[in-house]
Short mmCIF file of C-alpha atoms in Angstrom, two decimals:
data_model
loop_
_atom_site.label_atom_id
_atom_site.label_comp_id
_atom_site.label_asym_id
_atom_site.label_seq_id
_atom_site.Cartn_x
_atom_site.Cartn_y
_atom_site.Cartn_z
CA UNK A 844 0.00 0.00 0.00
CA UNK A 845 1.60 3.35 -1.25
CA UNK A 846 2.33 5.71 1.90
CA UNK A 847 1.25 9.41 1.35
CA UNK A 848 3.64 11.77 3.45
CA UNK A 849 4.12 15.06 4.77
CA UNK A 850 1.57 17.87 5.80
CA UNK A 851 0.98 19.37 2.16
CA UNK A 852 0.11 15.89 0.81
CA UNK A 853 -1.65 14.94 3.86
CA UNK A 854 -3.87 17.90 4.02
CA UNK A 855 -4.63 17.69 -0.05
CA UNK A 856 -5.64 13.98 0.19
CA UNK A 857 -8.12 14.54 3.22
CA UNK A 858 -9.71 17.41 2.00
CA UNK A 859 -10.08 15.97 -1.52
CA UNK A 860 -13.66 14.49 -2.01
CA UNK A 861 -12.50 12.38 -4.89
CA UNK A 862 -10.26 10.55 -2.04
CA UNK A 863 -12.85 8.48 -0.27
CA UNK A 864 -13.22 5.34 2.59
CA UNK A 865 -13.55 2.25 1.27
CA UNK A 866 -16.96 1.37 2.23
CA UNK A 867 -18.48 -1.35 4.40
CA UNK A 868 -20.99 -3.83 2.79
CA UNK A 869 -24.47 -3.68 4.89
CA UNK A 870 -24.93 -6.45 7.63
CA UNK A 871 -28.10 -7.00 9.63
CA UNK A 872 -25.82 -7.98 13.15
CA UNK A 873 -22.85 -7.76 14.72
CA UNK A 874 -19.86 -6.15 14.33
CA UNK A 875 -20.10 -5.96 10.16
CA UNK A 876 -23.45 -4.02 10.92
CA UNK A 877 -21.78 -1.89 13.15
CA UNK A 878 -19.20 -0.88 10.66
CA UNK A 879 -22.15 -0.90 8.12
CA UNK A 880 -24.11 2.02 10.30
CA UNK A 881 -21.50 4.01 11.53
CA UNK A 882 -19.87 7.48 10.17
CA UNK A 883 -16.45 5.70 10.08
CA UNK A 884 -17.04 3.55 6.75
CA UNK A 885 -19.34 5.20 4.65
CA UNK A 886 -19.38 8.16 1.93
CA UNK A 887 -21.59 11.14 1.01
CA UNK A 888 -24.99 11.97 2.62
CA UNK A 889 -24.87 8.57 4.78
CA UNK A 890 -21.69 10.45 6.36
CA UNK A 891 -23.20 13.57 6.69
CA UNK A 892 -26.25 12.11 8.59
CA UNK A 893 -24.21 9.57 11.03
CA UNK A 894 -21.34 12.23 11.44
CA UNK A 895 -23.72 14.65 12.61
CA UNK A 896 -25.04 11.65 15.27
CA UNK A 897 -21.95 11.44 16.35
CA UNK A 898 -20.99 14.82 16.77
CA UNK A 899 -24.31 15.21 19.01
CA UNK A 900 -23.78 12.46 21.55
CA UNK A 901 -20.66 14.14 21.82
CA UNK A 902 -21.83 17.55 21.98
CA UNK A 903 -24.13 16.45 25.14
CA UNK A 904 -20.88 15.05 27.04
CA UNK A 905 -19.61 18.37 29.10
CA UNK A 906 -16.02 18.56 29.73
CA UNK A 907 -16.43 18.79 33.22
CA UNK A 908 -18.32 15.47 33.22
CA UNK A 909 -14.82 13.76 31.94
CA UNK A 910 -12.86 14.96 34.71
CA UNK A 911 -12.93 12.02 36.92
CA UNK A 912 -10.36 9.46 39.16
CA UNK A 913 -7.39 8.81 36.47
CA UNK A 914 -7.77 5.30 37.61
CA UNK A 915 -10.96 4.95 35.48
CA UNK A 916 -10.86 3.68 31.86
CA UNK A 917 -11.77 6.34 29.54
CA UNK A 918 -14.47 4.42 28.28
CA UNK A 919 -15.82 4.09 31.07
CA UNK A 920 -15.83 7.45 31.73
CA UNK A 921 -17.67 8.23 28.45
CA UNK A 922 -20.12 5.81 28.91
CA UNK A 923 -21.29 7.18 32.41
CA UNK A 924 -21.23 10.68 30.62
CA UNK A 925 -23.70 9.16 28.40
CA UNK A 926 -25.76 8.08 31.11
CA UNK A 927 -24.41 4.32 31.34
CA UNK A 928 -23.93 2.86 34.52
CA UNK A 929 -22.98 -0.58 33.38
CA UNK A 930 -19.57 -2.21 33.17
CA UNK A 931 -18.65 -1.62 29.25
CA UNK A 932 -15.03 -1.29 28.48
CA UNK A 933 -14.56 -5.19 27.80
CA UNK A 934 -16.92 -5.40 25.30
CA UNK A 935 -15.78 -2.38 23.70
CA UNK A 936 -12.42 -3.96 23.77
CA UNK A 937 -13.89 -6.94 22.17
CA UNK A 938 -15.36 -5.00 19.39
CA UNK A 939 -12.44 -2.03 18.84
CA UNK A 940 -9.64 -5.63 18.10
CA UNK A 941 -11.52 -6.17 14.77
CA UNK A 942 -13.30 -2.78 14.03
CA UNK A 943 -11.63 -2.37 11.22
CA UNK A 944 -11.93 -5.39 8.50
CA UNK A 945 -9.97 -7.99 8.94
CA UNK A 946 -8.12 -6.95 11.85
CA UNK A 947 -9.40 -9.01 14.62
CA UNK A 948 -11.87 -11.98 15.79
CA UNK A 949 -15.07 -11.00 13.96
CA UNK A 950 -17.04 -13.71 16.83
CA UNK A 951 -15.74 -12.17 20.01
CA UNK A 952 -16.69 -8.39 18.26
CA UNK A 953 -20.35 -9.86 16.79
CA UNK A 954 -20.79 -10.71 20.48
CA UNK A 955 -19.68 -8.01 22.30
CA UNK A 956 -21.79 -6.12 19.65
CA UNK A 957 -24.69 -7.29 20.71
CA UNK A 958 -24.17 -6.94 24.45
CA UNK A 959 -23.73 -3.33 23.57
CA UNK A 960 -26.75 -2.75 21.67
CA UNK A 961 -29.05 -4.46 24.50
CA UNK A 962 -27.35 -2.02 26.89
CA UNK A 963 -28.09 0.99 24.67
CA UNK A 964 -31.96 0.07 24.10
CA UNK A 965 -32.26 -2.61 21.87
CA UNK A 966 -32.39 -1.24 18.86
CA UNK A 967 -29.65 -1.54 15.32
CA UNK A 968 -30.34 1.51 14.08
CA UNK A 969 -28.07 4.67 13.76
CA UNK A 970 -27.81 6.31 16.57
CA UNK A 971 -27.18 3.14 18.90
CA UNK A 972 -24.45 2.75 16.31
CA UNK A 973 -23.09 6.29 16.78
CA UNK A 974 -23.20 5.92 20.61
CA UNK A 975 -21.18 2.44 20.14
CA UNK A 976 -19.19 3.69 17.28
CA UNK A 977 -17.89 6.76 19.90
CA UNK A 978 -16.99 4.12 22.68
CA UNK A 979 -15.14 2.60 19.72
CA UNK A 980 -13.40 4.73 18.16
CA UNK A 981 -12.52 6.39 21.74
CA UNK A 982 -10.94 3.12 23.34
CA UNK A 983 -7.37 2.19 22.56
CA UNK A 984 -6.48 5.46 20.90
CA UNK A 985 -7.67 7.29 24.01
CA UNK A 986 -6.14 4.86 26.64
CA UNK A 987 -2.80 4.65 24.34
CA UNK A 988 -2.80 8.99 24.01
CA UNK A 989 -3.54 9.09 28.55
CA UNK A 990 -0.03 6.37 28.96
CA UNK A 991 2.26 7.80 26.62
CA UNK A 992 1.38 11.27 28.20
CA UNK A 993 2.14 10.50 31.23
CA UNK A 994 6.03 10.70 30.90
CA UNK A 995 5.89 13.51 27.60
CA UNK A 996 3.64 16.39 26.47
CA UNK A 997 0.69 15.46 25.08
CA UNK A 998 1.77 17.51 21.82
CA UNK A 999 4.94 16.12 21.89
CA UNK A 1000 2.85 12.43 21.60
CA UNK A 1001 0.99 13.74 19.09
CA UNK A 1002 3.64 15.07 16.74
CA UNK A 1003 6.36 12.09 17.43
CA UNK A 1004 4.04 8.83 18.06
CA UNK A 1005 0.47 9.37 17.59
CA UNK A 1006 -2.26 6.61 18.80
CA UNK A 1007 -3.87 6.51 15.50
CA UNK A 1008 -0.36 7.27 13.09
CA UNK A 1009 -2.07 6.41 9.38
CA UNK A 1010 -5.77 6.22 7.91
CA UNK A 1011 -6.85 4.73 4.73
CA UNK A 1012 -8.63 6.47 1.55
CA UNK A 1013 -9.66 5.24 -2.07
CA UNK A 1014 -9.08 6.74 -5.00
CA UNK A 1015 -12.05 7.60 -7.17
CA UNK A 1016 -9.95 9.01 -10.22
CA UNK A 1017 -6.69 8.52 -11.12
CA UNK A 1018 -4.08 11.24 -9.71
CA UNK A 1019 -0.92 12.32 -8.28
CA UNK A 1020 -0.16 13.73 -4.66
CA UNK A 1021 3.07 14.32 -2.68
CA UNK A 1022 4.65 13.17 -5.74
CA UNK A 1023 2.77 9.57 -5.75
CA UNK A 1024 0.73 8.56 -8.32
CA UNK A 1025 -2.44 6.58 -7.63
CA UNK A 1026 -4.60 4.73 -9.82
CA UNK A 1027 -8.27 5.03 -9.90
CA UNK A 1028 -9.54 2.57 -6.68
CA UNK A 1029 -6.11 2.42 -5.39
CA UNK A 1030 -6.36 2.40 -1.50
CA UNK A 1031 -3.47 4.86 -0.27
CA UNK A 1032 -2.27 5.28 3.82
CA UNK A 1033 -2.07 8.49 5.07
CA UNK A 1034 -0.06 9.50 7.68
CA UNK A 1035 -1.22 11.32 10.68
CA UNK A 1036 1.16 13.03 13.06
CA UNK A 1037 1.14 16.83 14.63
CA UNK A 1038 -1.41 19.09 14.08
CA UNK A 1039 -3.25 16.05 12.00
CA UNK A 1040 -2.91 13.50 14.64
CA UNK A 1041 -7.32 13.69 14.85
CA UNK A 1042 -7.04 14.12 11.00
CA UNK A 1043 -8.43 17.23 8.83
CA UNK A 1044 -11.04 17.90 6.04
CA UNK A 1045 -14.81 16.58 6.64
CA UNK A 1046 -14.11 13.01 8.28
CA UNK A 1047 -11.59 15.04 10.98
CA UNK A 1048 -12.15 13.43 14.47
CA UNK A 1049 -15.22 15.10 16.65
CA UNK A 1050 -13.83 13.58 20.05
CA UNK A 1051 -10.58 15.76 20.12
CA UNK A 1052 -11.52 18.00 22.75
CA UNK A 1053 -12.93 15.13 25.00
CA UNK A 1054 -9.86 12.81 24.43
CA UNK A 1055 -7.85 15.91 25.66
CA UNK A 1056 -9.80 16.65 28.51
CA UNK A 1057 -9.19 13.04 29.31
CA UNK A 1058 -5.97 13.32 28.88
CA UNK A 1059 -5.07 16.32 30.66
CA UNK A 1060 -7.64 14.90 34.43
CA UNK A 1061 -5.38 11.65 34.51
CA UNK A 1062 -2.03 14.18 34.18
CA UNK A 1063 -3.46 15.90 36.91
CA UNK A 1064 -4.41 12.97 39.01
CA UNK A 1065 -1.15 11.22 38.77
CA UNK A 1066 0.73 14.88 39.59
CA UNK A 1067 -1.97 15.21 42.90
CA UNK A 1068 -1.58 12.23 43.91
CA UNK A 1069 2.75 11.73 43.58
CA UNK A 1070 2.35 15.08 45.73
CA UNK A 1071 0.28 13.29 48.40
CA UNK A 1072 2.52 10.73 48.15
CA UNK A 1073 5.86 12.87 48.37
CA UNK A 1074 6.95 13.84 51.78
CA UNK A 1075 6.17 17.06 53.40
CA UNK A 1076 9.95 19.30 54.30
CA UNK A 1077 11.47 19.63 57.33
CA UNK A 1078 11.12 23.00 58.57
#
């Protein structure tokens, strides 16, 4: 798969509309109708529509309610700021290992799928998947941005070793960028680092203010508590 590199070509490909997602086939369960319902895998108005879903179940998660003990997965944290109360971050686990095709077991995700969608209400319909799909998307990138924080800035992370360091787009027409030429349905890797780490253009990530505010309570937590823990001076 041919590597696109650099801001300039970065920025060109993600704000190009002929550079698409490669799409995800519809499914009536599981985690291939997860994919099938969510923002993440589809084009056009479908985007639009479940992008906006997305952005609202974010939009109705206050900063404030994110600042919690550091000790807490992020997940978790989202999910109670959703109004969840129930133990979720396993099955999100189960269902963020093969999220994207082929990447994981498809069984344990169809499961862990379904456990999610009972917990939401029941229903497979779009904005179940948009509250699953943020839980998602949210989990290892999240958990990996709070750990590698702890010892370096958060922009340093970001601009040296990004959770989420490449996304995927297809070619509609044939074309050069950054100097690589792509052929028409040619899937290209992007590379995502710096001020692109949540990516750019129309499919940019909606959650970067809440990952940050996640973020920036566990830095705080582990600095209060290594104070509590340090002892007081002699005077």
């Amino acid at each position: 798969m041919q590597q696109i590199r650099g801001r300039d070509a970065a920025l060109a490909v993600l704000h190009d509309p002929l550079f698409v997602v490669p799409p995800a086939p519809p499914a009536p369960t599981g985690v291939a109708w997860l994919r099938a319902t969510v923002g993440r895998f589809c084009n056009g108005p479908a985007h639009e529509r479940r992008r906006a879903l997305s952005i609202a179940v974010l939009s109705a998660i206050p900063l404030d309610a994110l600042r919690t003990s550091a000790s807490v997965h992020p997940v978790q944290v989202l999910a109670q700021a959703m109004g969840i109360d129930e133990h979720v971050v396993e099955f999100v686990r189960d269902v963020a290992q093969a999220y994207q095709p082929g990447t994981g077991d498809d069984a344990r995700a169809d499961a862990a799928v379904g456990r999610l969608v009972a917990i939401f209400g029941g229903g497979y319909d779009e904005q179940t998947a948009a509250r699953i799909g943020v839980l998602v998307q949210a989990c290892e990138p999240t958990a990996a941005l709070i750990d590698r924080a702890r010892q370096r800035p958060v922009e340093d992370v970001l601009r040296d070793d990004p959770p989420v360091p490449a996304t995927r787009r297809c070619a509609l027409e044939p074309t050069t960028v950054g100097g690589v030429s792509v052929r028409a349905g040619e899937v290209v890797q992007v590379q995502l680092a710096g001020e692109l780490a949540f990516g750019a253009g129309p499919r940019r990530c909606p959650g970067r203010e809440h990952a940050l505010a996640l973020v920036a309570t566990s830095r705080f937590e582990e600095v209060r508590h290594e104070g509590l823990r340090r002892p007081a001076p002699h005077r």
